[in-house]
Coordinates of C-alpha atoms in Angstrom, one line a residue:
X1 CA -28.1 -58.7 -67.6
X2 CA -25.7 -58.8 -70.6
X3 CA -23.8 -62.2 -70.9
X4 CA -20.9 -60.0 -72.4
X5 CA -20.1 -57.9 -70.3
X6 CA -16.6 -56.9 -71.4
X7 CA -18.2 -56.0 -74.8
X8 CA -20.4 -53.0 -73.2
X9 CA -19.6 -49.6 -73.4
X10 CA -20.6 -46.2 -71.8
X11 CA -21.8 -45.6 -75.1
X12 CA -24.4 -48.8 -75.1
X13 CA -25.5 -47.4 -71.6
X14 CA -26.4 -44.1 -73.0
X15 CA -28.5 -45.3 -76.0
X16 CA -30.1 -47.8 -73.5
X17 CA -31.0 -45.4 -71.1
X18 CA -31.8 -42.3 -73.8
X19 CA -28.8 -39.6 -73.2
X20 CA -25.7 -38.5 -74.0
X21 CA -22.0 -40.2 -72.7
X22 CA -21.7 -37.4 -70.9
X23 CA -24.7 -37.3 -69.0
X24 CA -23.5 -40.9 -68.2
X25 CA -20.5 -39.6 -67.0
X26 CA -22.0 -36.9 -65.4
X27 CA -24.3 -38.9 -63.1
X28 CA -21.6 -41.7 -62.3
X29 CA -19.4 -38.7 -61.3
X30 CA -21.9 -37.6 -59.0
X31 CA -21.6 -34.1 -60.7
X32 CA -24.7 -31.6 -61.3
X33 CA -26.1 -31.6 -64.8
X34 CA -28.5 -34.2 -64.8
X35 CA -32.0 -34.8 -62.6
X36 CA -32.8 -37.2 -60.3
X37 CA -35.3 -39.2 -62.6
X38 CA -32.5 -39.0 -65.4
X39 CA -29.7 -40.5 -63.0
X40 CA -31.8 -43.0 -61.6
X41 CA -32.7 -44.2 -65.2
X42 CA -28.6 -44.3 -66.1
X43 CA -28.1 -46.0 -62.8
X44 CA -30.7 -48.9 -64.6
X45 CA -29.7 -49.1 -67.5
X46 CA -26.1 -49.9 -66.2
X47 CA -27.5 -52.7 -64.0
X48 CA -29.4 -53.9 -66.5
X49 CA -26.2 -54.0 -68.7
X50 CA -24.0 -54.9 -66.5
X51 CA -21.7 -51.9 -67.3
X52 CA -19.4 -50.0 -64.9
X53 CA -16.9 -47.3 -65.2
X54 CA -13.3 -48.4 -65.1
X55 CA -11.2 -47.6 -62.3
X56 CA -9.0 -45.5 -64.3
X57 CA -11.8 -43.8 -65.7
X58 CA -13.1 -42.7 -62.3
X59 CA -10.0 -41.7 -61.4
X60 CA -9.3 -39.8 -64.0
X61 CA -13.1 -37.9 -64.4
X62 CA -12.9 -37.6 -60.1
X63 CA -9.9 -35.4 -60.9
X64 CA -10.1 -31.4 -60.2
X65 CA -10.2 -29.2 -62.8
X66 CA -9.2 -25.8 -62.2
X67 CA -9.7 -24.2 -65.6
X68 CA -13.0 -22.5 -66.9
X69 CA -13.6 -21.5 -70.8
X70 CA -14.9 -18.5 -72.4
X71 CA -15.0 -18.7 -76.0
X72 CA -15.6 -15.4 -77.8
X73 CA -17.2 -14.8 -81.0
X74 CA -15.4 -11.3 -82.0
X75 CA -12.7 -10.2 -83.8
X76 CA -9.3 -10.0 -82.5
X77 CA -8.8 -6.7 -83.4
X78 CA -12.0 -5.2 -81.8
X79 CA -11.7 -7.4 -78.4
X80 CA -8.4 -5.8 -78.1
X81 CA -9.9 -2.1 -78.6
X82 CA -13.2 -2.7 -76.9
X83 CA -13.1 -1.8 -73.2
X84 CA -16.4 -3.6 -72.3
X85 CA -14.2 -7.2 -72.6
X86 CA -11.4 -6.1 -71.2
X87 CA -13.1 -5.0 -67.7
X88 CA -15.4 -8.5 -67.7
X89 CA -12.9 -10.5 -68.0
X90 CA -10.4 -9.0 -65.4
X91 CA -13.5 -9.3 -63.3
X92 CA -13.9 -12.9 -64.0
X93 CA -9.8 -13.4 -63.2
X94 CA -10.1 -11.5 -59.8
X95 CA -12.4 -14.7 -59.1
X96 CA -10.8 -17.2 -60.2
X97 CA -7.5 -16.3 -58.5
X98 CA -9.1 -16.0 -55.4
X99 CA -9.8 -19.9 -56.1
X100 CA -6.2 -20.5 -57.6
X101 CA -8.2 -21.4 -60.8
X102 CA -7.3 -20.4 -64.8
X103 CA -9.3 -19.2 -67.7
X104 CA -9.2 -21.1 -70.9
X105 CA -9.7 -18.3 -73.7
X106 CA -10.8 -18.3 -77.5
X107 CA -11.4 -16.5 -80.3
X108 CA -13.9 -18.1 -82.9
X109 CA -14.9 -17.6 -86.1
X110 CA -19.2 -18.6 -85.7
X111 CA -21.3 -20.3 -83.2
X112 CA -20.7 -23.4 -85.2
X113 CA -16.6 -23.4 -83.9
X114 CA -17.9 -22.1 -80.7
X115 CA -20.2 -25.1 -80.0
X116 CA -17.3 -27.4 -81.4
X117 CA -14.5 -25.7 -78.8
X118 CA -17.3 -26.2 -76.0
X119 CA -17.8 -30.2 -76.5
X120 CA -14.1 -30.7 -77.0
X121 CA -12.9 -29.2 -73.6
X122 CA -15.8 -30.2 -71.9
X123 CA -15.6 -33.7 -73.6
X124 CA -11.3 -33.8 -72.8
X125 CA -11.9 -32.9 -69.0
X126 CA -9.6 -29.2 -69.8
X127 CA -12.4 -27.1 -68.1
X128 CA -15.1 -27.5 -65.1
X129 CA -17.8 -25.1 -67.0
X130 CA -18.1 -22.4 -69.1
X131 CA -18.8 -18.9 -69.6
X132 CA -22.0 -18.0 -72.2
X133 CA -22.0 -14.9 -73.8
X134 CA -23.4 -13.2 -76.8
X135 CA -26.7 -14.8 -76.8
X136 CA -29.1 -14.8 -80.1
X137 CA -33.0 -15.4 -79.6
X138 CA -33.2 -19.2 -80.1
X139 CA -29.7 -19.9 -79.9
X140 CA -28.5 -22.6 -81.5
X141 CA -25.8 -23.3 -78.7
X142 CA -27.9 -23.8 -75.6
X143 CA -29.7 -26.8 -76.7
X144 CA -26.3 -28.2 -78.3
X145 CA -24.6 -27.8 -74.7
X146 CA -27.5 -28.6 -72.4
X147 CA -27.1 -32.1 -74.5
X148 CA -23.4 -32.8 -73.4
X149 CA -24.1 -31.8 -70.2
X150 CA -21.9 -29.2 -70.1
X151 CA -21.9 -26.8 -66.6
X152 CA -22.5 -23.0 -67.7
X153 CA -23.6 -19.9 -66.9
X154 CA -25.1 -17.7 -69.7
X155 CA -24.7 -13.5 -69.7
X156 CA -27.8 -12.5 -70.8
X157 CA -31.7 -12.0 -70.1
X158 CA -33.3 -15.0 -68.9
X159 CA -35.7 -15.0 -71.7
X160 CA -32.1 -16.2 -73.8
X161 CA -30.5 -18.0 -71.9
X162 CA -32.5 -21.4 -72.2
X163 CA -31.8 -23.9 -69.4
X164 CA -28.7 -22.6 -68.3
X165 CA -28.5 -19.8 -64.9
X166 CA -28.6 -16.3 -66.4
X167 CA -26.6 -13.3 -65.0
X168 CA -27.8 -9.7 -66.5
X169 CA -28.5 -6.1 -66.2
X170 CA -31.8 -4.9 -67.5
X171 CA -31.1 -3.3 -70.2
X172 CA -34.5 -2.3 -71.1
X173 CA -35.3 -0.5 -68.2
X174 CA -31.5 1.4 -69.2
X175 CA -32.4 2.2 -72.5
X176 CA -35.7 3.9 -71.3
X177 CA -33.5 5.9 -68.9
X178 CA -31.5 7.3 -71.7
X179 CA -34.1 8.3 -73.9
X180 CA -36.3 10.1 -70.7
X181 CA -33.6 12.1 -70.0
X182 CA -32.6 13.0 -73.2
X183 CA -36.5 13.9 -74.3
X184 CA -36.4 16.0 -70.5
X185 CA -33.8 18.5 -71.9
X186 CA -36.3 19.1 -75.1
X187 CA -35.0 16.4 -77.7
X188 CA -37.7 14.9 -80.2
X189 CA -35.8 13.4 -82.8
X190 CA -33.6 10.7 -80.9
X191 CA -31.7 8.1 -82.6
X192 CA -29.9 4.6 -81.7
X193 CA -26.7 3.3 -83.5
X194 CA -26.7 -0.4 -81.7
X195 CA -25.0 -3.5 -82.1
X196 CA -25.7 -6.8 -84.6
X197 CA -29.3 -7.3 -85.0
X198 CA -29.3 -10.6 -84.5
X199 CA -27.8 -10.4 -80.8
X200 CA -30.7 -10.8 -77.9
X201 CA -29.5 -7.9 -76.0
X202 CA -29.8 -6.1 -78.8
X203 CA -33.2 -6.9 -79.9
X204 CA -34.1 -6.0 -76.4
X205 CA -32.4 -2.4 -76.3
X206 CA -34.3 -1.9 -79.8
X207 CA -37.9 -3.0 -78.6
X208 CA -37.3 -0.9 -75.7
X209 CA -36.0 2.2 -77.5
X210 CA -38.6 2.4 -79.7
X211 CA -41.7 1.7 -77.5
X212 CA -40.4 4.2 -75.3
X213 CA -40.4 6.5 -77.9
X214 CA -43.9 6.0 -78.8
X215 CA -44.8 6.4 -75.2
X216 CA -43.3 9.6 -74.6
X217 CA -45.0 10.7 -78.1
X218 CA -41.4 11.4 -79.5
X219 CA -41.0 11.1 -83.7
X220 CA -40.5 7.8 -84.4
X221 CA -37.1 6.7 -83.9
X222 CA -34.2 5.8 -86.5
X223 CA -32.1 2.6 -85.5
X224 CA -28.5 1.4 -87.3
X225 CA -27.2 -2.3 -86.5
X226 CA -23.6 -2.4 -86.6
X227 CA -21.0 -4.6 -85.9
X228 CA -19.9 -2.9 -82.5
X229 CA -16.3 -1.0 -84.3
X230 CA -15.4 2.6 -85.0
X231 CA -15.8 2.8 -88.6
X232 CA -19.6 1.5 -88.5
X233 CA -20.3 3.6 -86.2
X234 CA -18.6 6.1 -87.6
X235 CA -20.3 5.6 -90.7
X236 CA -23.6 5.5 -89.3
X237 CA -23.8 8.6 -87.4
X238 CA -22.2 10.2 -91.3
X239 CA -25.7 8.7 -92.5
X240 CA -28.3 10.1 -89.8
X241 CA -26.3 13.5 -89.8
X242 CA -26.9 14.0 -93.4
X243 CA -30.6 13.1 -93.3
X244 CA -32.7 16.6 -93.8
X245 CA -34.5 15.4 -90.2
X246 CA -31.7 14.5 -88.5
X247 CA -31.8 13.8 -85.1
X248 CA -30.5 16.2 -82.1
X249 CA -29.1 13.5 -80.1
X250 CA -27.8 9.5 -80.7
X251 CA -27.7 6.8 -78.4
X252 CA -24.6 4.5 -78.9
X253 CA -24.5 0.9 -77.7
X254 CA -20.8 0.7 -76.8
X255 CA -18.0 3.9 -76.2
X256 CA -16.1 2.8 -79.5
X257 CA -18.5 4.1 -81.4
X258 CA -19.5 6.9 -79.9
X259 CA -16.2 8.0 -79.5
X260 CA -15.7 7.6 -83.5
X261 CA -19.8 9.5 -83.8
X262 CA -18.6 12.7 -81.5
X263 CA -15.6 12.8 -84.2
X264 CA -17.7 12.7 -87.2
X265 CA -19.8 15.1 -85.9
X266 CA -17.0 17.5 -85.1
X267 CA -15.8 17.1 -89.2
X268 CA -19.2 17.8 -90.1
X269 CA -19.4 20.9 -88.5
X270 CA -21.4 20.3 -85.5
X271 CA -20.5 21.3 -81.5
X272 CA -21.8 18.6 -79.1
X273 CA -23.6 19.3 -77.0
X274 CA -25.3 22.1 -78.3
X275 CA -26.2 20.8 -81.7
X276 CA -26.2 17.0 -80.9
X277 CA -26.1 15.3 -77.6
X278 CA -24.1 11.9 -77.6
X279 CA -24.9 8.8 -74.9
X280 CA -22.7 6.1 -74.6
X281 CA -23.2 2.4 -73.4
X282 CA -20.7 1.0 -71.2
X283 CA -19.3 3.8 -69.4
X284 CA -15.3 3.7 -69.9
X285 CA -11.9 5.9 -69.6
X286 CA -13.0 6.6 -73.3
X287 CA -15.8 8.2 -72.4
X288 CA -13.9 10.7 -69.4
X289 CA -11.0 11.9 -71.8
X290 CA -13.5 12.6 -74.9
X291 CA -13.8 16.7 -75.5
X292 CA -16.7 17.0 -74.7
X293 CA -16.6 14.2 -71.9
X294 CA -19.8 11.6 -72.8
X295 CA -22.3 10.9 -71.1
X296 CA -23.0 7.1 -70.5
X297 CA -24.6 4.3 -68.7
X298 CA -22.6 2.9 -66.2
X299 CA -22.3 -0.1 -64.3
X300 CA -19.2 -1.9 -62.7
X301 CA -18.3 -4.1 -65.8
X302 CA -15.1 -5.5 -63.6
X303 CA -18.1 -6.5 -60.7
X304 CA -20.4 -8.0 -63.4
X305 CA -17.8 -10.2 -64.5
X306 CA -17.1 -11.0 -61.3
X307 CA -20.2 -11.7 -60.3
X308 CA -20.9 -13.7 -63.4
X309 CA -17.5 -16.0 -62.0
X310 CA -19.2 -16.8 -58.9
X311 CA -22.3 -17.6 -60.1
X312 CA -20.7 -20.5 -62.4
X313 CA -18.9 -21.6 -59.2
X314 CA -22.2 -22.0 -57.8
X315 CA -23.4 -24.0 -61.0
X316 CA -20.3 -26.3 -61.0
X317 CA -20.6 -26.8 -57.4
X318 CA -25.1 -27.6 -57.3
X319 CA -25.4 -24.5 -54.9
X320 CA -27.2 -22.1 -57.5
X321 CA -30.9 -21.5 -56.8
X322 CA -31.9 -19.2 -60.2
X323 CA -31.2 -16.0 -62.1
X324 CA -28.8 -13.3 -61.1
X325 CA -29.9 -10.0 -61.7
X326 CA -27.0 -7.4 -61.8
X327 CA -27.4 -4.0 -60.7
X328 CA -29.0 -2.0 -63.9
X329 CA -27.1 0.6 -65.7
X330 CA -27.5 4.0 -64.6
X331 CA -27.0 7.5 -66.9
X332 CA -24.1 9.0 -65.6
X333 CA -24.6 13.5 -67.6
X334 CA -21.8 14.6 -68.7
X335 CA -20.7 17.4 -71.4
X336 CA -22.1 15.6 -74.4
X337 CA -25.5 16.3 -72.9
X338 CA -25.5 19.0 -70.7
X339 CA -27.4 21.6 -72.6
X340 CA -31.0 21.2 -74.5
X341 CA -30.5 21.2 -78.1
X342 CA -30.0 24.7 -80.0
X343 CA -32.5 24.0 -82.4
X344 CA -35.2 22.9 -80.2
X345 CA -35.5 19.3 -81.1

């Protein structure tokens, strides 16, 4: 034992024992985060130190917090216009005021800031968890947060999410959908205009657009990464539209865009859906006051987030037993594709 023992600190107990303060904190709290093996090796290392948490302290960490953050790399501008964030996060509130509880919001700039807003609240006691969204393959946050201890659930495929819970769609299984049907009313030149390349769910809808291209024996198919707005998209349906083997019909991975793709098609002198058939991600109001109406893949976005609330309840509270799967997106035909294309495909 230490013969000073005023001199000791939480921090001397977590280099002793090989973790973070907060996993410290997080196993004298009593609070889910940590193993078994890893709490008992605090635990000896605070004995063997002669270390234990103030009074105060306890009081303070024992403390409910009723706030959980969600810290959003995006621009203002497009989370205000994008109908996708809007429905997940009203779902997330219908939660948390069922439990009298807040959500702590932010927009930042790069995962870097992200990271950084994460460890302060968690580190200042201002939330109880966290929300994960946007996941990259080998995101550089997980590993970051795991560290600190931080309780989270991640929206995304489980093969992103790392050692946090996951909650997601399959979006795979959606995308080959989409491009079935399509290729069933006599499309063979298909096209995607999706979202940042280096976002997981991306990658995923892009591994599984093309492969199910090849298995259907369709030409192969022409992807655009964008950053999510109308003028990308815009710009990017301009650019297949003018290519001499354009494609009869475009896949969009959010309504934004192919609400700004059925208006650049319409300049260029094309009538959906018998020239070009549109399909939208992310079925919205955008998509049902369109001329044509678009067709999209639809799922309860205001459920998901809701769903994605309770699940980090679960987290917080040590309930959770594994990944959530939500319900997958379904193609719900409407005037942008109801006909086969006039010239055949």
């Amino acid at each position: 034992m230490s013969s000073s023992t005023e001199r000791v600190t939480i921090k001397d107990v977590a280099a002793r024992a090989g973790v973070s303060k907060g996993a410290v904190s997080l196993a004298f709290n009593h609070k889910p985060g940590v193993s078994a093996a890893t709490r008992e090796r605090i635990f000896e290392a605070a004995r063997d130190l002669g270390w234990a948490p103030s009074a105060t302290a306890r009081s303070l960490s024992n403390q409910r917090v009723d706030v959980v953050g969600l810290a959003l790399c995006r621009p203002a501008r497009l989370l205000g216009l994008e109908p996708f964030y809007m429905e997940f996060i009203s779902g997330i509130e219908s939660v948390l005021a069922e439990r009298s509880c807040s959500l702590l919001l932010r927009l930042v700039r790069d995962l870097d800031e992200e990271t950084a807003v994460y460890k302060a609240w968690w580190g200042g006691r201002m939330i109880a968890g966290a929300i994960l969204v946007d996941l990259r393959e080998d995101d550089p946050r997980l590993p970051s947060l795991e560290g600190v201890g931080l309780p989270a659930v991640a929206v995304g495929h489980p093969s992103l999410t790392g050692p946090f819970p996951a909650v997601w769609t399959d979006d795979a299984c959606a995308v080959g959908e989409a491009v079935r049907y399509l290729a069933a009313l006599g499309h063979r030149r298909i096209a995607r205009v999706g979202g940042p390349a280096d976002l997981g769910h991306s990658a995923i809808r892009t591994r599984a657009f093309a492969s199910t291209m090849r298995e259907l024996g369709l030409e192969e198919a022409r992807q655009i990464a964008t950053g999510f707005d109308e003028k990308e998209g815009a710009r990017a349906t301009r650019s297949l539209l003018l290519a001499a083997d354009r494609p009869t019909a475009i896949v969009y991975d959010n309504d934004i865009m192919a609400v700004a793709g059925a208006g650049v098609a319409a300049e260029m002198g094309f009538t959906v859906p018998d020239d070009l058939s549109l399909v939208a991600w992310d079925d919205s109001q955008l998509c049902r006051i369109t001329h044509p109406t678009l067709s999209a893949m639809s799922h309860d976005v205001h459920h998901f987030g809701a769903e994605v609330a309770r699940v980090l309840f679960d987290v917080i509270d040590g309930t959770h037993t594994g990944p959530h799967q939500a319900p997958t997106p379904t193609l719900t035909p409407r005037g942008s594709t109801s006909r086969a294309p006039r010239t055949g495909g």
